[in-house]
Tab-separated table of C-alpha atoms in Angstrom:
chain	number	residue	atom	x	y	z
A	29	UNK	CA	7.760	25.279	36.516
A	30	UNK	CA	10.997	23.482	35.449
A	31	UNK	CA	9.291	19.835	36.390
A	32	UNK	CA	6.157	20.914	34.045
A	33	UNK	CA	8.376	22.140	31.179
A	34	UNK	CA	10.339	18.644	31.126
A	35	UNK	CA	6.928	16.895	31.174
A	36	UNK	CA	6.250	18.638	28.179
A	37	UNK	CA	9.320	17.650	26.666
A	38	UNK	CA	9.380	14.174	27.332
A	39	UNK	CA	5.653	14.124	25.930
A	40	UNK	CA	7.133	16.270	22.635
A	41	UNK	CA	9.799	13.614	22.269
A	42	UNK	CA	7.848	11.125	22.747
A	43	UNK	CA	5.572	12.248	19.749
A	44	UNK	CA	8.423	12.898	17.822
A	45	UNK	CA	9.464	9.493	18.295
A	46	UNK	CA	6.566	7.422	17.522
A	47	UNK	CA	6.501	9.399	14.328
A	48	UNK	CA	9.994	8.347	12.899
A	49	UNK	CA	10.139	5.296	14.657
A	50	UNK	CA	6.425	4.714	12.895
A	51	UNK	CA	8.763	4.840	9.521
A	52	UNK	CA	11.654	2.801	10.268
A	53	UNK	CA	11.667	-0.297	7.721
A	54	UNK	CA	12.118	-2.761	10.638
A	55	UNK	CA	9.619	-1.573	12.332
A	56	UNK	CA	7.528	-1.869	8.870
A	57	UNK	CA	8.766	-5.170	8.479
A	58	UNK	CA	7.060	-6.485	11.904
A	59	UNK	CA	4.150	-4.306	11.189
A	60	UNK	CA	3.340	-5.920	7.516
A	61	UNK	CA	4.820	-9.501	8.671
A	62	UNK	CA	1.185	-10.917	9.669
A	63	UNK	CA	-0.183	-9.577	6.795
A	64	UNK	CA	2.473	-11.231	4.343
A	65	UNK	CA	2.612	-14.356	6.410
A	66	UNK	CA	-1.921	-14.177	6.251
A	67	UNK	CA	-1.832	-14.010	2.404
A	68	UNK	CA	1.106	-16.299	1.601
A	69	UNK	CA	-0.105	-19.409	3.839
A	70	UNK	CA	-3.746	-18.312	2.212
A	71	UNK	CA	-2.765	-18.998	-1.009
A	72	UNK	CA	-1.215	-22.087	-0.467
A	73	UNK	CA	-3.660	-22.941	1.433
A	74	UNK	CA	-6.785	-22.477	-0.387
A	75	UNK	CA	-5.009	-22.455	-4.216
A	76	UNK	CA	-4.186	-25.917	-3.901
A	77	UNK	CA	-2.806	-26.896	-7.555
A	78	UNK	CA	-3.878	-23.186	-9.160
A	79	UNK	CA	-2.378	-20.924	-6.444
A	80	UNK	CA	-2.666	-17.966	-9.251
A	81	UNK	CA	-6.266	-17.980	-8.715
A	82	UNK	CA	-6.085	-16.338	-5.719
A	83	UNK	CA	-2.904	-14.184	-6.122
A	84	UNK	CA	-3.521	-10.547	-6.418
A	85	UNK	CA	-2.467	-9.109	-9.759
A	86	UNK	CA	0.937	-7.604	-8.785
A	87	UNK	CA	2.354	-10.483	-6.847
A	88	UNK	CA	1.427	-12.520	-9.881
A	89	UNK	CA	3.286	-10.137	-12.340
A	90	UNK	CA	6.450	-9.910	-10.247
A	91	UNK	CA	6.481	-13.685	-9.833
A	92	UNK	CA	6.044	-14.040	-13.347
A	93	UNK	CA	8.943	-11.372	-13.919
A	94	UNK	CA	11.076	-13.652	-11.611
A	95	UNK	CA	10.238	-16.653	-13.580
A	96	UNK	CA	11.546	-15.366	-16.701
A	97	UNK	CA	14.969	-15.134	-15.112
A	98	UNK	CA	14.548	-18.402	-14.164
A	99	UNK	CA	13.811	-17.628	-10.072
A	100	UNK	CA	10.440	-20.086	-9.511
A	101	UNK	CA	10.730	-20.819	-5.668
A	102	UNK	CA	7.428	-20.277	-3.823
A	103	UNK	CA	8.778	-18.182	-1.183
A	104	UNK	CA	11.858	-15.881	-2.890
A	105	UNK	CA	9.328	-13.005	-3.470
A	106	UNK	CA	8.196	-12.470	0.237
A	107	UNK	CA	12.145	-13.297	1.015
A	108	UNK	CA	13.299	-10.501	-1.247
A	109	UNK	CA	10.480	-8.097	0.485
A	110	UNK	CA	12.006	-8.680	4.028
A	111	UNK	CA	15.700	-8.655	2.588
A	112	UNK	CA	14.831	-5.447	0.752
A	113	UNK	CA	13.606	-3.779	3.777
A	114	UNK	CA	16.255	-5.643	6.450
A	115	UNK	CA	18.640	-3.883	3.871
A	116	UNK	CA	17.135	-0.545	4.201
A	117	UNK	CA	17.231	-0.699	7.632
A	118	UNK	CA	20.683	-1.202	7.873
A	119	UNK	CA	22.039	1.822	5.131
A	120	UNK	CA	20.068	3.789	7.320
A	121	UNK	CA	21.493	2.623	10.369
A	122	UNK	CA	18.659	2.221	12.786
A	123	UNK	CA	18.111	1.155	16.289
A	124	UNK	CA	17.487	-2.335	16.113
A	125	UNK	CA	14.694	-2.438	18.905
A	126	UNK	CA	10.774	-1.023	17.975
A	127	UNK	CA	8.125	-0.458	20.493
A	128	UNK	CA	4.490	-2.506	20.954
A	129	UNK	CA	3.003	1.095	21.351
A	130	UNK	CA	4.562	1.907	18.049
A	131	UNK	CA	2.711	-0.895	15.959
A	132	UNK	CA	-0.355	-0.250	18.090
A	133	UNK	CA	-0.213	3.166	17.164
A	134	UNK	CA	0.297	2.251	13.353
A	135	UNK	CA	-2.730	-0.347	13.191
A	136	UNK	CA	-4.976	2.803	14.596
A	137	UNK	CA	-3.522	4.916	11.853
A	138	UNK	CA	-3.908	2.611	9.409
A	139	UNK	CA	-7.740	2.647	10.337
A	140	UNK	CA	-8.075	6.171	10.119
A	141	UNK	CA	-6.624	6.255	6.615
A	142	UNK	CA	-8.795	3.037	5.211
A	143	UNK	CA	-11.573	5.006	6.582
A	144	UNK	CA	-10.545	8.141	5.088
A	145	UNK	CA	-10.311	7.002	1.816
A	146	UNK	CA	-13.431	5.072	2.009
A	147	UNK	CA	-15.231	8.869	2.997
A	148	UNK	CA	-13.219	10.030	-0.432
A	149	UNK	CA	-14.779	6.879	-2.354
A	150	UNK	CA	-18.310	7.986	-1.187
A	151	UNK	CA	-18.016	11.572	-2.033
A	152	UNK	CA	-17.184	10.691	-5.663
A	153	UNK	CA	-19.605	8.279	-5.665
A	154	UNK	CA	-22.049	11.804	-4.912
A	155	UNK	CA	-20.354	13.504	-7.228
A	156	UNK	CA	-20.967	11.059	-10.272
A	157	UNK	CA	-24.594	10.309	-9.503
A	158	UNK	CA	-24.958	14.259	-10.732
A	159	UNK	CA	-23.488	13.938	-14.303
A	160	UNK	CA	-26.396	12.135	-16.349
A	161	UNK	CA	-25.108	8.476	-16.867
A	162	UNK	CA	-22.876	7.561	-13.677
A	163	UNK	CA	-20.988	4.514	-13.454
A	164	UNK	CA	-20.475	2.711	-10.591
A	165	UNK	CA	-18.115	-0.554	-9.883
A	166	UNK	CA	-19.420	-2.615	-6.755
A	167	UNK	CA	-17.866	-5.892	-5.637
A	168	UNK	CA	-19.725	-8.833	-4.252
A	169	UNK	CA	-19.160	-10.425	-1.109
A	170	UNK	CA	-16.658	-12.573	-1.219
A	171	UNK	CA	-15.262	-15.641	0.084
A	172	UNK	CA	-11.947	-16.204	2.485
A	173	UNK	CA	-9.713	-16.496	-0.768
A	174	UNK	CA	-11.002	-13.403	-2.089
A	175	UNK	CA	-10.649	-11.448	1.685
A	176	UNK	CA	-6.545	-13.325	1.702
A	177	UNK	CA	-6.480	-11.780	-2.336
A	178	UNK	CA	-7.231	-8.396	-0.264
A	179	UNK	CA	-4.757	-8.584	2.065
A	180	UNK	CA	-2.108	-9.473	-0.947
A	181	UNK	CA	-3.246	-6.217	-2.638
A	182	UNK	CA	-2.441	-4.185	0.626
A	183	UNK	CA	1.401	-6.370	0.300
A	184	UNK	CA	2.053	-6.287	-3.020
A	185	UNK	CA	0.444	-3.677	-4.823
A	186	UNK	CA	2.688	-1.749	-2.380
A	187	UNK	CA	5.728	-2.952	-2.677
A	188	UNK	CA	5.512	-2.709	-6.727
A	189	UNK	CA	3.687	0.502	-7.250
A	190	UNK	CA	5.181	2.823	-3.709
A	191	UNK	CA	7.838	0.776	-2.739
A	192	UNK	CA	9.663	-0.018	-6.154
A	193	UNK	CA	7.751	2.376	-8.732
A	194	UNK	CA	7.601	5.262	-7.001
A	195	UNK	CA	11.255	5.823	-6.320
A	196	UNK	CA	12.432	4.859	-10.094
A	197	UNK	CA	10.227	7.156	-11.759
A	198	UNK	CA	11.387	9.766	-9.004
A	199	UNK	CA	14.950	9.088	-9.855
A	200	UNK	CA	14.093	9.259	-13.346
A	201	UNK	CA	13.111	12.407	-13.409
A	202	UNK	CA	15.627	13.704	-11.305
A	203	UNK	CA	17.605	12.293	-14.082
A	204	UNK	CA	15.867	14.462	-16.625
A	205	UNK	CA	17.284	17.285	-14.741
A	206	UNK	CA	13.878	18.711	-12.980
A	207	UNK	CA	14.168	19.849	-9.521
A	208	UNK	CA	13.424	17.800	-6.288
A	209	UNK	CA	9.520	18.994	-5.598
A	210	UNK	CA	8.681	18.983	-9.346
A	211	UNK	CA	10.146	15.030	-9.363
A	212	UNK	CA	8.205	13.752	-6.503
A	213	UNK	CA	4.874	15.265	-7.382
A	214	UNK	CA	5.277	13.925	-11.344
A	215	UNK	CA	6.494	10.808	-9.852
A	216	UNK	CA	3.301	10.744	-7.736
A	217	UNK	CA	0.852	11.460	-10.760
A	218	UNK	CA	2.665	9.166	-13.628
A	219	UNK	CA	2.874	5.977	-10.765
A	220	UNK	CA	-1.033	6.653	-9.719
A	221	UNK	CA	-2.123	6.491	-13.061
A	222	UNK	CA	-0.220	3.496	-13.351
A	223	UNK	CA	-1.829	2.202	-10.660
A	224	UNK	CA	-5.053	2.412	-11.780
A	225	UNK	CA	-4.718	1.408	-15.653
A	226	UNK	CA	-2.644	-1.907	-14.087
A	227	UNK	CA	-6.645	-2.922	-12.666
A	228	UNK	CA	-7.762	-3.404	-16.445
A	229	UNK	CA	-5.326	-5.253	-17.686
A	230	UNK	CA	-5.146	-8.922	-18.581
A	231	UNK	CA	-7.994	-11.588	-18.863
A	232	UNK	CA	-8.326	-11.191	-15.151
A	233	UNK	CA	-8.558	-7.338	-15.425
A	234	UNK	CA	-11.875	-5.288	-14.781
A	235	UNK	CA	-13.920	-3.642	-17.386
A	236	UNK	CA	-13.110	-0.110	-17.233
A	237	UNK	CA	-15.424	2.546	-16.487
A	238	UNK	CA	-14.608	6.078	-15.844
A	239	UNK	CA	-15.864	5.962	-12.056
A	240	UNK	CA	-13.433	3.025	-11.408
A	241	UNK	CA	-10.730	4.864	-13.012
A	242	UNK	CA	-10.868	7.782	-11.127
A	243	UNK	CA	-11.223	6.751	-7.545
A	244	UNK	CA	-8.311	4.346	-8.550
A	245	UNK	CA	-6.116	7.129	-9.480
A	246	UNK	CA	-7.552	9.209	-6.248
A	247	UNK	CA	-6.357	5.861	-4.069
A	248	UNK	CA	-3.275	5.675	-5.511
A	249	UNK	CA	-2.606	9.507	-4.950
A	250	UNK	CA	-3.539	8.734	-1.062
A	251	UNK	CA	-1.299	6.022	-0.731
A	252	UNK	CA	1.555	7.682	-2.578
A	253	UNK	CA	1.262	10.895	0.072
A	254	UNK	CA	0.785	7.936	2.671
A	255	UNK	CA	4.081	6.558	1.653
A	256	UNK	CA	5.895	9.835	1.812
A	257	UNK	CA	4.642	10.711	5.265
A	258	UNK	CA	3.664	8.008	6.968
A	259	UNK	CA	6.197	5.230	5.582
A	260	UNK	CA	5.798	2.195	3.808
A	261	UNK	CA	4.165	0.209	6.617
A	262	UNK	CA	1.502	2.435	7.234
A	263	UNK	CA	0.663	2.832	3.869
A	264	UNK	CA	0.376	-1.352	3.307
A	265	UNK	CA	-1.684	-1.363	6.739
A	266	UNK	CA	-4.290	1.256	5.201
A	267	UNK	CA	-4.463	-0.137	1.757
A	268	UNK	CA	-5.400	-4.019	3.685
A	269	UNK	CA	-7.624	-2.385	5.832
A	270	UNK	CA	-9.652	-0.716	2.945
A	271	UNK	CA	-9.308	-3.471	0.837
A	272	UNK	CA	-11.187	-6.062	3.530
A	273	UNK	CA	-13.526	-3.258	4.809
A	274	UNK	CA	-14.925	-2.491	1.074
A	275	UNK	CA	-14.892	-6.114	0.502
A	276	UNK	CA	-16.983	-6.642	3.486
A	277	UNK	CA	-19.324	-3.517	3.109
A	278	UNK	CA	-19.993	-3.683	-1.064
A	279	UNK	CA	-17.890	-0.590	-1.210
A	280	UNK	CA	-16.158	-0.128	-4.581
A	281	UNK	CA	-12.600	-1.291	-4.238
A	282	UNK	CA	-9.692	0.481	-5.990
């Protein structure tokens, strides 16, 4: 009886453990690290002389952001991404040491929640072929530098709308005096929105249509829970994975 009952409580730790470890920002850091290193090398790669041809929208804005101050190197973005996070790590105080299991564990989670939101995209999709005039947004298959452009989106639309957004407009309206729950789900809603209007805008931006709109705002609701409960590398992992699935499959793409 006593040997069963500290089974079970190695297996509950165990649990316990992949979840926070799952969260860490080291552990985030190695998870995402193939996926930066994929889409950086990509662009540089494949952009040749017009490397903003194939950057996705938010790593071109933040560059640009870091221009104005004067910061132009190639490689300071993805350096402040992995300094932000190595700093993180260390406020927090961490373990330094992650396991294998642990990022295996996050890649099949990541799945599940690409998929999940694909299952969400579909049953809009139902939804708005009942209203009289619906309006869908498909994408056409598309080359390597459009599947590396994908995997950028999962980076960098993540570190500027959950990883950077998402806490300022919390801490803004903490600062406006509104209680802790009230905060988080406002912060949620205003940065989702956000999220999606940031698709339409510049030359480069897609026509709007209602459809597009709304799944965008329903995406960036999932990956702002995501964030919340499953961490930041989880949430980069699942926005990737959808991103090169729909791209793939003719799926609209948020």
């Amino acid at each position: 009886m006593t040997q069963k009952n500290n089974s079970q409580s190695e297996i509950a730790f165990a649990g316990d453990g992949y979840w926070a470890e799952a969260r860490q920002p080291l552990v985030c850091l190695v998870f995402l690290a193939p996926l930066l290193l994929i889409y950086e090398l990509g662009v540089i790669s494949m952009g040749g002389n017009q490397p903003e041809l194939i950057r996705n929208g938010a790593d071109y804005w933040m560059r640009s952001w870091l221009s104005q101050l004067g910061l132009t190197q190639t490689f300071l973005l993805p350096a402040l991404i992995v300094g932000t996070l190595l700093m993180w790590h260390i406020v927090l105080k961490h373990p330094w040491k992650f396991s294998g299991e642990t990022l295996l564990g996050m890649f099949a989670e990541s799945l599940l929640f690409a998929f999940c939101l694909i299952i969400l995209g579909q049953v809009q999709d139902l939804a708005f072929q009942q209203l009289p005039q619906p309006v869908t947004m498909f994408i056409e298959r598309e080359s390597a530098s459009r599947v590396v452009s994908f995997v950028g989106a999962g980076v960098y639309e993540e570190v500027m709308f959950r990883l950077l957004l998402l806490p300022l407009c919390y801490l803004l309206f903490r600062g406006m005096l509104l209680e802790v729950r009230p905060s988080a789900v406002l912060a949620i809603i205003s940065t989702s929105l956000i999220f999606s209007l940031a698709h339409y805008v510049g030359a480069s931006g897609d026509q709007f249509s209602v459809f597009s709109f709304t799944f965008r705002t329903v995406a960036g609701l999932f990956f702002a829970g995501l964030f919340f409960l499953r961490g930041f590398g989880i949430t980069v992992g699942a926005h990737a994975t959808y991103d090169v699935i729909v791209g793939v499959m003719l799926v609209s793409s948020p």
